mmCIF file of N, CA and C and ligand atoms in Angstrom:
data_model
loop_
_atom_site.group_PDB
_atom_site.id
_atom_site.type_symbol
_atom_site.label_atom_id
_atom_site.label_comp_id
_atom_site.label_asym_id
_atom_site.label_seq_id
_atom_site.Cartn_x
_atom_site.Cartn_y
_atom_site.Cartn_z
ATOM 1 N N MET A 1 145.315 146.775 97.959
ATOM 2 C CA MET A 1 146.194 147.674 97.155
ATOM 3 C C MET A 1 147.460 147.815 98.009
ATOM 4 N N ASN A 2 148.643 147.939 97.321
ATOM 5 C CA ASN A 2 149.900 148.027 98.025
ATOM 6 C C ASN A 2 149.949 149.346 98.735
ATOM 7 N N ASN A 3 150.454 149.325 99.995
ATOM 8 C CA ASN A 3 150.681 150.601 100.820
ATOM 9 C C ASN A 3 149.477 151.325 101.209
ATOM 10 N N CYS A 4 148.364 150.704 101.131
ATOM 11 C CA CYS A 4 147.225 151.369 101.572
ATOM 12 C C CYS A 4 147.001 150.908 103.020
ATOM 13 N N LEU A 5 146.959 151.959 104.038
ATOM 14 C CA LEU A 5 146.879 151.627 105.359
ATOM 15 C C LEU A 5 145.530 150.841 105.743
ATOM 16 N N PHE A 6 144.413 151.229 105.195
ATOM 17 C CA PHE A 6 143.181 150.499 105.471
ATOM 18 C C PHE A 6 143.129 149.091 104.890
ATOM 19 N N CYS A 7 143.813 148.831 103.763
ATOM 20 C CA CYS A 7 143.987 147.477 103.306
ATOM 21 C C CYS A 7 144.861 146.651 104.309
ATOM 22 N N LYS A 8 145.945 147.397 104.821
ATOM 23 C CA LYS A 8 146.774 146.657 105.890
ATOM 24 C C LYS A 8 145.948 146.429 107.133
ATOM 25 N N ILE A 9 145.032 147.350 107.532
ATOM 26 C CA ILE A 9 144.122 146.980 108.647
ATOM 27 C C ILE A 9 143.249 145.770 108.343
ATOM 28 N N THR A 10 142.696 145.780 107.168
ATOM 29 C CA THR A 10 141.821 144.724 106.725
ATOM 30 C C THR A 10 142.490 143.399 106.706
ATOM 31 N N ASN A 11 143.712 143.242 106.240
ATOM 32 C CA ASN A 11 144.258 141.948 106.241
ATOM 33 C C ASN A 11 145.220 141.633 107.407
ATOM 34 N N GLY A 12 145.139 142.510 108.438
ATOM 35 C CA GLY A 12 145.796 142.224 109.742
ATOM 36 C C GLY A 12 147.236 142.595 109.805
ATOM 37 N N GLU A 13 147.746 143.326 108.718
ATOM 38 C CA GLU A 13 149.138 143.779 108.760
ATOM 39 C C GLU A 13 149.361 144.961 109.713
ATOM 40 N N ALA A 14 148.180 145.751 109.814
ATOM 41 C CA ALA A 14 148.245 146.897 110.768
ATOM 42 C C ALA A 14 147.178 146.660 111.825
ATOM 43 N N PRO A 15 147.382 147.077 113.040
ATOM 44 C CA PRO A 15 146.521 146.879 114.131
ATOM 45 C C PRO A 15 145.218 147.757 114.092
ATOM 46 N N SER A 16 144.229 147.504 114.727
ATOM 47 C CA SER A 16 143.015 148.424 114.809
ATOM 48 C C SER A 16 142.082 147.793 115.900
ATOM 49 N N TYR A 17 141.308 148.720 116.450
ATOM 50 C CA TYR A 17 140.276 148.337 117.471
ATOM 51 C C TYR A 17 139.093 147.993 116.539
ATOM 52 N N LYS A 18 138.760 146.707 116.293
ATOM 53 C CA LYS A 18 137.663 146.287 115.517
ATOM 54 C C LYS A 18 136.317 146.470 116.275
ATOM 55 N N VAL A 19 135.373 147.191 115.570
ATOM 56 C CA VAL A 19 134.029 147.338 116.005
ATOM 57 C C VAL A 19 133.148 146.332 115.439
ATOM 58 N N TYR A 20 133.432 145.837 114.168
ATOM 59 C CA TYR A 20 132.476 145.012 113.406
ATOM 60 C C TYR A 20 133.097 144.476 112.292
ATOM 61 N N GLU A 21 132.888 143.176 111.961
ATOM 62 C CA GLU A 21 133.487 142.590 110.699
ATOM 63 C C GLU A 21 132.452 141.618 110.148
ATOM 64 N N ASP A 22 132.347 141.570 108.791
ATOM 65 C CA ASP A 22 131.666 140.505 108.066
ATOM 66 C C ASP A 22 132.587 140.348 106.856
ATOM 67 N N GLU A 23 131.898 139.507 105.895
ATOM 68 C CA GLU A 23 132.666 139.100 104.726
ATOM 69 C C GLU A 23 133.125 140.211 103.916
ATOM 70 N N ASP A 24 132.367 141.319 103.898
ATOM 71 C CA ASP A 24 132.657 142.394 102.947
ATOM 72 C C ASP A 24 133.125 143.750 103.651
ATOM 73 N N ILE A 25 132.704 143.933 104.861
ATOM 74 C CA ILE A 25 132.842 145.144 105.611
ATOM 75 C C ILE A 25 133.571 145.064 106.869
ATOM 76 N N LEU A 26 134.363 146.175 107.168
ATOM 77 C CA LEU A 26 135.064 146.188 108.386
ATOM 78 C C LEU A 26 134.819 147.552 109.064
ATOM 79 N N ALA A 27 134.633 147.586 110.390
ATOM 80 C CA ALA A 27 134.566 148.890 111.081
ATOM 81 C C ALA A 27 135.462 148.847 112.281
ATOM 82 N N PHE A 28 136.188 149.966 112.422
ATOM 83 C CA PHE A 28 137.189 150.048 113.525
ATOM 84 C C PHE A 28 137.263 151.430 114.081
ATOM 85 N N LEU A 29 137.703 151.579 115.266
ATOM 86 C CA LEU A 29 137.909 153.047 115.971
ATOM 87 C C LEU A 29 138.766 153.924 115.100
ATOM 88 N N ASP A 30 138.388 155.078 114.862
ATOM 89 C CA ASP A 30 139.319 156.161 114.371
ATOM 90 C C ASP A 30 140.324 156.301 115.434
ATOM 91 N N ILE A 31 141.672 156.467 114.963
ATOM 92 C CA ILE A 31 142.752 156.592 115.931
ATOM 93 C C ILE A 31 142.860 157.929 116.580
ATOM 94 N N ASN A 32 142.283 158.948 115.916
ATOM 95 C CA ASN A 32 142.272 160.300 116.335
ATOM 96 C C ASN A 32 140.787 160.714 116.415
ATOM 97 N N PRO A 33 140.018 160.279 117.331
ATOM 98 C CA PRO A 33 138.590 160.536 117.321
ATOM 99 C C PRO A 33 138.184 161.965 117.640
ATOM 100 N N VAL A 34 137.067 162.451 116.886
ATOM 101 C CA VAL A 34 136.510 163.700 117.250
ATOM 102 C C VAL A 34 135.874 163.614 118.614
ATOM 103 N N ASN A 35 135.208 162.442 118.822
ATOM 104 C CA ASN A 35 134.580 162.156 120.127
ATOM 105 C C ASN A 35 134.917 160.641 120.324
ATOM 106 N N ILE A 36 134.801 160.206 121.548
ATOM 107 C CA ILE A 36 135.046 158.760 121.762
ATOM 108 C C ILE A 36 133.991 157.974 121.053
ATOM 109 N N GLY A 37 134.400 156.887 120.547
ATOM 110 C CA GLY A 37 133.476 156.039 119.736
ATOM 111 C C GLY A 37 133.416 156.349 118.235
ATOM 112 N N HIS A 38 134.192 157.378 117.828
ATOM 113 C CA HIS A 38 134.317 157.729 116.430
ATOM 114 C C HIS A 38 134.825 156.491 115.716
ATOM 115 N N THR A 39 134.019 156.068 114.769
ATOM 116 C CA THR A 39 134.219 154.793 114.034
ATOM 117 C C THR A 39 134.321 154.866 112.478
ATOM 118 N N LEU A 40 135.176 154.226 111.929
ATOM 119 C CA LEU A 40 135.304 154.069 110.405
ATOM 120 C C LEU A 40 134.699 152.906 109.908
ATOM 121 N N VAL A 41 133.940 153.047 108.932
ATOM 122 C CA VAL A 41 133.348 151.782 108.180
ATOM 123 C C VAL A 41 133.870 151.747 106.807
ATOM 124 N N ILE A 42 134.513 150.566 106.475
ATOM 125 C CA ILE A 42 135.071 150.499 105.155
ATOM 126 C C ILE A 42 134.701 149.233 104.359
ATOM 127 N N PRO A 43 134.726 149.154 103.084
ATOM 128 C CA PRO A 43 134.621 147.913 102.368
ATOM 129 C C PRO A 43 136.053 147.251 102.397
ATOM 130 N N LYS A 44 135.963 145.897 102.659
ATOM 131 C CA LYS A 44 137.279 145.294 102.691
ATOM 132 C C LYS A 44 138.109 145.396 101.452
ATOM 133 N N LYS A 45 137.321 145.350 100.325
ATOM 134 C CA LYS A 45 138.004 145.504 99.076
ATOM 135 C C LYS A 45 138.459 146.923 98.828
ATOM 136 N N HIS A 46 139.560 147.181 98.119
ATOM 137 C CA HIS A 46 140.068 148.564 98.068
ATOM 138 C C HIS A 46 139.346 149.249 96.890
ATOM 139 N N TYR A 47 138.701 150.316 97.255
ATOM 140 C CA TYR A 47 138.194 151.434 96.245
ATOM 141 C C TYR A 47 138.611 152.706 96.904
ATOM 142 N N GLU A 48 138.927 153.649 95.890
ATOM 143 C CA GLU A 48 139.618 154.830 96.391
ATOM 144 C C GLU A 48 138.654 155.786 97.118
ATOM 145 N N ASN A 49 137.330 155.830 96.588
ATOM 146 C CA ASN A 49 136.438 156.925 97.108
ATOM 147 C C ASN A 49 135.022 156.500 96.653
ATOM 148 N N LEU A 50 134.136 157.430 97.026
ATOM 149 C CA LEU A 50 132.693 157.250 96.654
ATOM 150 C C LEU A 50 132.580 156.890 95.083
ATOM 151 N N TYR A 51 133.144 157.717 94.306
ATOM 152 C CA TYR A 51 132.952 157.526 92.922
ATOM 153 C C TYR A 51 133.306 156.272 92.372
ATOM 154 N N GLU A 52 134.315 155.577 92.935
ATOM 155 C CA GLU A 52 134.923 154.314 92.357
ATOM 156 C C GLU A 52 134.166 153.158 93.036
ATOM 157 N N THR A 53 133.302 153.298 94.006
ATOM 158 C CA THR A 53 132.819 152.215 94.758
ATOM 159 C C THR A 53 131.511 151.671 94.219
ATOM 160 N N PRO A 54 131.368 150.459 93.830
ATOM 161 C CA PRO A 54 130.157 149.944 93.158
ATOM 162 C C PRO A 54 128.891 150.267 94.079
ATOM 163 N N ASN A 55 127.763 150.363 93.524
ATOM 164 C CA ASN A 55 126.562 150.532 94.224
ATOM 165 C C ASN A 55 126.193 149.469 95.145
ATOM 166 N N GLU A 56 126.407 148.291 94.761
ATOM 167 C CA GLU A 56 126.160 147.077 95.675
ATOM 168 C C GLU A 56 126.983 147.163 96.955
ATOM 169 N N VAL A 57 128.160 147.587 96.772
ATOM 170 C CA VAL A 57 129.043 147.598 97.965
ATOM 171 C C VAL A 57 128.620 148.794 98.816
ATOM 172 N N LEU A 58 128.277 150.021 98.247
ATOM 173 C CA LEU A 58 127.809 151.167 98.923
ATOM 174 C C LEU A 58 126.572 150.847 99.755
ATOM 175 N N GLY A 59 125.625 149.982 99.194
ATOM 176 C CA GLY A 59 124.439 149.532 99.871
ATOM 177 C C GLY A 59 124.840 148.828 101.185
ATOM 178 N N LYS A 60 125.733 147.917 101.073
ATOM 179 C CA LYS A 60 126.145 147.153 102.292
ATOM 180 C C LYS A 60 126.843 148.136 103.328
ATOM 181 N N LEU A 61 127.566 148.983 102.779
ATOM 182 C CA LEU A 61 128.378 149.958 103.561
ATOM 183 C C LEU A 61 127.412 150.846 104.405
ATOM 184 N N ILE A 62 126.289 151.303 103.736
ATOM 185 C CA ILE A 62 125.553 152.276 104.493
ATOM 186 C C ILE A 62 124.548 151.542 105.358
ATOM 187 N N SER A 63 124.161 150.374 104.960
ATOM 188 C CA SER A 63 123.381 149.532 105.889
ATOM 189 C C SER A 63 124.181 149.246 107.234
ATOM 190 N N THR A 64 125.409 148.888 107.034
ATOM 191 C CA THR A 64 126.251 148.678 108.269
ATOM 192 C C THR A 64 126.420 149.954 109.022
ATOM 193 N N VAL A 65 126.655 151.088 108.359
ATOM 194 C CA VAL A 65 126.741 152.308 109.067
ATOM 195 C C VAL A 65 125.514 152.630 109.895
ATOM 196 N N LYS A 66 124.274 152.301 109.293
ATOM 197 C CA LYS A 66 123.036 152.580 110.172
ATOM 198 C C LYS A 66 122.977 151.654 111.341
ATOM 199 N N LYS A 67 123.294 150.377 111.158
ATOM 200 C CA LYS A 67 123.213 149.429 112.295
ATOM 201 C C LYS A 67 124.264 149.829 113.456
ATOM 202 N N LEU A 68 125.516 150.116 112.990
ATOM 203 C CA LEU A 68 126.454 150.485 114.023
ATOM 204 C C LEU A 68 126.141 151.864 114.669
ATOM 205 N N SER A 69 125.612 152.793 113.880
ATOM 206 C CA SER A 69 125.265 154.079 114.459
ATOM 207 C C SER A 69 124.231 153.883 115.568
ATOM 208 N N ILE A 70 123.225 153.092 115.391
ATOM 209 C CA ILE A 70 122.242 152.912 116.359
ATOM 210 C C ILE A 70 122.799 152.288 117.652
ATOM 211 N N ASN A 71 123.704 151.380 117.416
ATOM 212 C CA ASN A 71 124.330 150.566 118.530
ATOM 213 C C ASN A 71 125.284 151.635 119.390
ATOM 214 N N ILE A 72 126.013 152.395 118.518
ATOM 215 C CA ILE A 72 127.043 153.324 119.219
ATOM 216 C C ILE A 72 126.148 154.357 119.975
ATOM 217 N N LYS A 73 125.238 154.875 119.485
ATOM 218 C CA LYS A 73 124.411 155.988 120.112
ATOM 219 C C LYS A 73 123.930 155.442 121.371
ATOM 220 N N GLU A 74 123.347 154.161 121.397
ATOM 221 C CA GLU A 74 122.736 153.631 122.580
ATOM 222 C C GLU A 74 123.782 153.305 123.685
ATOM 223 N N LYS A 75 124.796 152.626 123.166
ATOM 224 C CA LYS A 75 125.789 152.172 124.200
ATOM 225 C C LYS A 75 126.648 153.236 124.788
ATOM 226 N N LEU A 76 126.844 154.273 124.008
ATOM 227 C CA LEU A 76 127.552 155.372 124.538
ATOM 228 C C LEU A 76 126.818 156.622 125.077
ATOM 229 N N ASN A 77 125.547 156.377 125.075
ATOM 230 C CA ASN A 77 124.651 157.366 125.472
ATOM 231 C C ASN A 77 124.833 158.674 124.721
ATOM 232 N N ALA A 78 125.054 158.535 123.558
ATOM 233 C CA ALA A 78 125.274 159.794 122.608
ATOM 234 C C ALA A 78 123.992 160.538 122.482
ATOM 235 N N ASP A 79 123.975 161.740 122.134
ATOM 236 C CA ASP A 79 122.834 162.549 121.910
ATOM 237 C C ASP A 79 122.418 162.552 120.418
ATOM 238 N N GLY A 80 123.468 162.191 119.539
ATOM 239 C CA GLY A 80 123.224 162.197 118.139
ATOM 240 C C GLY A 80 124.395 161.646 117.470
ATOM 241 N N ILE A 81 124.323 161.491 116.048
ATOM 242 C CA ILE A 81 125.327 160.958 115.293
ATOM 243 C C ILE A 81 125.559 161.752 114.079
ATOM 244 N N ASN A 82 126.747 162.038 113.735
ATOM 245 C CA ASN A 82 127.137 162.692 112.322
ATOM 246 C C ASN A 82 127.712 161.515 111.513
ATOM 247 N N ILE A 83 127.273 161.480 110.191
ATOM 248 C CA ILE A 83 127.846 160.575 109.303
ATOM 249 C C ILE A 83 128.575 161.471 108.390
ATOM 250 N N MET A 84 129.874 161.094 107.974
ATOM 251 C CA MET A 84 130.662 161.879 107.150
ATOM 252 C C MET A 84 131.469 161.104 106.130
ATOM 253 N N MET A 85 131.793 161.581 104.934
ATOM 254 C CA MET A 85 132.584 160.933 104.079
ATOM 255 C C MET A 85 133.291 162.048 103.237
ATOM 256 N N ASN A 86 134.571 161.945 103.333
ATOM 257 C CA ASN A 86 135.377 162.890 102.574
ATOM 258 C C ASN A 86 135.977 162.238 101.250
ATOM 259 N N ASN A 87 135.774 162.963 100.141
ATOM 260 C CA ASN A 87 136.141 162.456 98.930
ATOM 261 C C ASN A 87 137.020 163.477 98.152
ATOM 262 N N ASP A 88 138.236 163.123 97.812
ATOM 263 C CA ASP A 88 139.298 163.914 97.282
ATOM 264 C C ASP A 88 139.946 164.756 98.383
ATOM 265 N N SER A 89 141.245 165.000 98.102
ATOM 266 C CA SER A 89 142.063 165.793 99.162
ATOM 267 C C SER A 89 141.517 167.093 99.412
ATOM 268 N N SER A 90 140.849 167.740 98.342
ATOM 269 C CA SER A 90 140.331 169.092 98.609
ATOM 270 C C SER A 90 139.230 168.985 99.616
ATOM 271 N N ALA A 91 138.587 167.813 99.720
ATOM 272 C CA ALA A 91 137.379 167.751 100.685
ATOM 273 C C ALA A 91 137.847 167.157 101.914
ATOM 274 N N GLY A 92 139.170 166.997 102.211
ATOM 275 C CA GLY A 92 139.767 166.472 103.458
ATOM 276 C C GLY A 92 140.006 165.010 103.423
ATOM 277 N N GLN A 93 139.916 164.314 102.298
ATOM 278 C CA GLN A 93 140.276 162.937 102.293
ATOM 279 C C GLN A 93 141.773 162.730 102.408
ATOM 280 N N VAL A 94 142.191 161.856 103.364
ATOM 281 C CA VAL A 94 143.623 161.733 103.709
ATOM 282 C C VAL A 94 144.016 160.309 103.369
ATOM 283 N N ILE A 95 143.017 159.342 103.720
ATOM 284 C CA ILE A 95 143.181 157.913 103.422
ATOM 285 C C ILE A 95 142.342 157.525 102.060
ATOM 286 N N PHE A 96 143.018 157.083 101.007
ATOM 287 C CA PHE A 96 142.310 156.911 99.753
ATOM 288 C C PHE A 96 141.920 155.506 99.618
ATOM 289 N N HIS A 97 141.036 155.108 100.627
ATOM 290 C CA HIS A 97 140.392 153.823 100.650
ATOM 291 C C HIS A 97 139.029 154.198 101.229
ATOM 292 N N THR A 98 137.930 154.052 100.398
ATOM 293 C CA THR A 98 136.579 154.382 100.847
ATOM 294 C C THR A 98 136.350 154.089 102.264
ATOM 295 N N HIS A 99 135.764 155.143 102.937
ATOM 296 C CA HIS A 99 135.458 155.007 104.334
ATOM 297 C C HIS A 99 134.383 156.059 104.701
ATOM 298 N N ILE A 100 133.487 155.563 105.701
ATOM 299 C CA ILE A 100 132.514 156.502 106.155
ATOM 300 C C ILE A 100 132.735 156.675 107.627
ATOM 301 N N HIS A 101 132.660 158.025 108.132
ATOM 302 C CA HIS A 101 132.823 158.274 109.505
ATOM 303 C C HIS A 101 131.408 158.176 110.299
ATOM 304 N N ILE A 102 131.540 157.535 111.483
ATOM 305 C CA ILE A 102 130.403 157.576 112.279
ATOM 306 C C ILE A 102 130.908 158.437 113.573
ATOM 307 N N VAL A 103 130.371 159.620 113.773
ATOM 308 C CA VAL A 103 130.799 160.432 114.900
ATOM 309 C C VAL A 103 129.733 160.574 115.955
ATOM 310 N N PRO A 104 129.820 160.014 117.046
ATOM 311 C CA PRO A 104 128.841 160.212 118.191
ATOM 312 C C PRO A 104 128.973 161.693 118.532
ATOM 313 N N ARG A 105 127.726 162.265 118.892
ATOM 314 C CA ARG A 105 127.732 163.691 119.262
ATOM 315 C C ARG A 105 127.131 163.762 120.603
ATOM 316 N N PHE A 106 127.646 164.696 121.308
ATOM 317 C CA PHE A 106 127.154 164.963 122.751
ATOM 318 C C PHE A 106 126.753 166.423 122.847
ATOM 319 N N ARG A 107 125.712 166.768 123.492
ATOM 320 C CA ARG A 107 125.152 168.132 123.540
ATOM 321 C C ARG A 107 126.156 169.202 123.634
ATOM 322 N N GLU A 108 127.081 168.924 124.637
ATOM 323 C CA GLU A 108 128.047 170.056 125.017
ATOM 324 C C GLU A 108 129.493 169.764 124.272
ATOM 325 N N ASP A 109 129.545 169.045 123.248
ATOM 326 C CA ASP A 109 130.856 168.739 122.650
ATOM 327 C C ASP A 109 131.300 169.966 121.825
ATOM 328 N N ARG A 110 132.488 170.018 121.485
ATOM 329 C CA ARG A 110 133.232 171.191 120.850
ATOM 330 C C ARG A 110 133.086 171.103 119.345
ATOM 331 N N PHE A 111 132.532 170.044 118.738
ATOM 332 C CA PHE A 111 132.510 169.834 117.317
ATOM 333 C C PHE A 111 131.450 170.735 116.689
ATOM 334 N N LYS A 112 131.897 171.594 115.675
ATOM 335 C CA LYS A 112 130.852 172.550 115.004
ATOM 336 C C LYS A 112 130.708 172.192 113.660
ATOM 337 N N HIS A 113 129.430 172.266 113.204
ATOM 338 C CA HIS A 113 129.178 172.253 111.775
ATOM 339 C C HIS A 113 129.821 173.398 110.985
ATOM 340 N N TRP A 114 130.115 173.327 109.716
ATOM 341 C CA TRP A 114 130.669 174.359 108.969
ATOM 342 C C TRP A 114 129.464 175.464 108.775
ATOM 343 N N LYS A 115 129.969 176.671 108.489
ATOM 344 C CA LYS A 115 128.979 177.696 108.392
ATOM 345 C C LYS A 115 128.388 177.930 106.993
ATOM 346 N N GLY A 116 127.139 178.051 106.824
ATOM 347 C CA GLY A 116 126.652 178.250 105.367
ATOM 348 C C GLY A 116 126.383 179.714 105.299
ATOM 349 N N GLU A 117 126.317 180.187 103.967
ATOM 350 C CA GLU A 117 125.932 181.490 103.678
ATOM 351 C C GLU A 117 124.903 181.493 102.522
ATOM 352 N N PRO A 118 123.978 182.441 102.520
ATOM 353 C CA PRO A 118 122.937 182.441 101.432
ATOM 354 C C PRO A 118 123.576 182.568 100.060
ATOM 355 N N TYR A 119 122.770 182.113 99.070
ATOM 356 C CA TYR A 119 123.309 182.325 97.685
ATOM 357 C C TYR A 119 123.316 183.783 97.304
ATOM 358 N N LYS A 120 124.157 184.238 96.421
ATOM 359 C CA LYS A 120 124.199 185.663 95.924
ATOM 360 C C LYS A 120 123.068 185.630 94.833
ATOM 361 N N GLU A 121 122.747 186.870 94.296
ATOM 362 C CA GLU A 121 121.820 187.018 93.226
ATOM 363 C C GLU A 121 122.126 186.093 92.032
ATOM 364 N N ARG A 122 121.147 185.348 91.533
ATOM 365 C CA ARG A 122 121.291 184.451 90.286
ATOM 366 C C ARG A 122 122.028 183.242 90.617
ATOM 367 N N GLU A 123 122.840 183.150 91.660
ATOM 368 C CA GLU A 123 123.694 182.013 91.862
ATOM 369 C C GLU A 123 122.894 180.666 91.958
ATOM 370 N N ALA A 124 121.813 180.683 92.691
ATOM 371 C CA ALA A 124 121.065 179.439 92.857
ATOM 372 C C ALA A 124 120.529 178.985 91.489
ATOM 373 N N GLU A 125 120.019 179.911 90.700
ATOM 374 C CA GLU A 125 119.419 179.634 89.382
ATOM 375 C C GLU A 125 120.506 179.060 88.409
ATOM 376 N N GLU A 126 121.632 179.736 88.517
ATOM 377 C CA GLU A 126 122.669 179.264 87.610
ATOM 378 C C GLU A 126 123.324 177.887 87.989
ATOM 379 N N THR A 127 123.278 177.671 89.409
ATOM 380 C CA THR A 127 123.787 176.401 89.805
ATOM 381 C C THR A 127 122.883 175.238 89.544
ATOM 382 N N ILE A 128 121.470 175.577 89.697
ATOM 383 C CA ILE A 128 120.548 174.424 89.394
ATOM 384 C C ILE A 128 120.534 174.045 88.005
ATOM 385 N N GLU A 129 120.736 175.030 87.092
ATOM 386 C CA GLU A 129 120.910 174.786 85.631
ATOM 387 C C GLU A 129 121.967 173.698 85.306
ATOM 388 N N LYS A 130 123.013 173.846 86.105
ATOM 389 C CA LYS A 130 124.217 173.005 85.818
ATOM 390 C C LYS A 130 124.022 171.452 86.460
ATOM 391 N N ILE A 131 123.313 171.486 87.668
ATOM 392 C CA ILE A 131 123.402 170.141 88.318
ATOM 393 C C ILE A 131 122.105 169.388 88.375
ATOM 394 N N LYS A 132 120.979 169.989 88.033
ATOM 395 C CA LYS A 132 119.688 169.259 88.206
ATOM 396 C C LYS A 132 119.590 167.999 87.379
ATOM 397 N N ASN A 133 118.895 167.084 87.777
ATOM 398 C CA ASN A 133 118.545 165.853 87.105
ATOM 399 C C ASN A 133 119.641 165.107 86.511
ATOM 400 N N GLN A 134 120.763 165.028 87.153
ATOM 401 C CA GLN A 134 121.855 164.260 86.612
ATOM 402 C C GLN A 134 121.815 162.809 87.051
HETATM 403 P P1 AMP B 201 139.742 161.017 105.970
HETATM 404 O O1 AMP B 201 140.283 162.456 106.291
HETATM 405 O O2 AMP B 201 138.333 161.033 105.732
HETATM 406 O O3 AMP B 201 140.543 160.281 104.921
HETATM 407 O O4 AMP B 201 139.931 160.179 107.385
HETATM 408 C C1 AMP B 201 140.996 159.403 107.580
HETATM 409 C C2 AMP B 201 140.860 159.049 109.185
HETATM 410 O O5 AMP B 201 141.585 157.916 109.292
HETATM 411 C C3 AMP B 201 141.229 160.098 110.108
HETATM 412 O O6 AMP B 201 140.133 160.521 110.844
HETATM 413 C C4 AMP B 201 142.312 159.484 110.853
HETATM 414 O O7 AMP B 201 142.310 159.865 112.281
HETATM 415 C C5 AMP B 201 142.047 157.976 110.681
HETATM 416 N N1 AMP B 201 143.274 157.136 110.832
HETATM 417 C C6 AMP B 201 144.461 157.371 110.315
HETATM 418 N N2 AMP B 201 145.243 156.235 110.678
HETATM 419 C C7 AMP B 201 144.561 155.404 111.345
HETATM 420 C C8 AMP B 201 144.684 154.158 111.955
HETATM 421 N N3 AMP B 201 145.932 153.577 111.861
HETATM 422 N N4 AMP B 201 143.787 153.555 112.585
HETATM 423 C C9 AMP B 201 142.467 154.167 112.686
HETATM 424 N N5 AMP B 201 142.252 155.299 112.043
HETATM 425 C C10 AMP B 201 143.227 155.969 111.493
HETATM 426 ZN ZN1 ZN B 202 142.993 150.166 100.586
#
């Protein structure tokens, strides 16, 4: 797709530190890592986000994420791994080419999970009526 940075990385017009590449999938270092080794895994073909990406492609994407996560955890002596995917700008998506973040975690790192709060009265029941079994 024209003007998409991750398409440019895929076709070599923009530079990247490649972690992994095959026919369909590319992985490279995030340029502003949360922790060292923070890696982005993308389909080479342009899809905007999760909703637009065919299941077959998502299957390859997540299998690659698993393989690379195991390798990154071992080689960087990480204590854990977070997998993240932002979809839509309201959820923090900045680059509109499907990508999954692999973030190596270390016991004493500064990265915090977001804080949860319990449901208010009836809220869980009302929510489940809307979203169950879709
Ligand atoms: P998201 O907010 O999920 O759309 O994430 C986009 C990610 O792309 C951010 O974490 C950026 O640091 C990263 N990023 C932006 N430009 C580049 C680039 N040229 N090479 C590698 N990563 C990039
Ligand atoms: Zn693209």
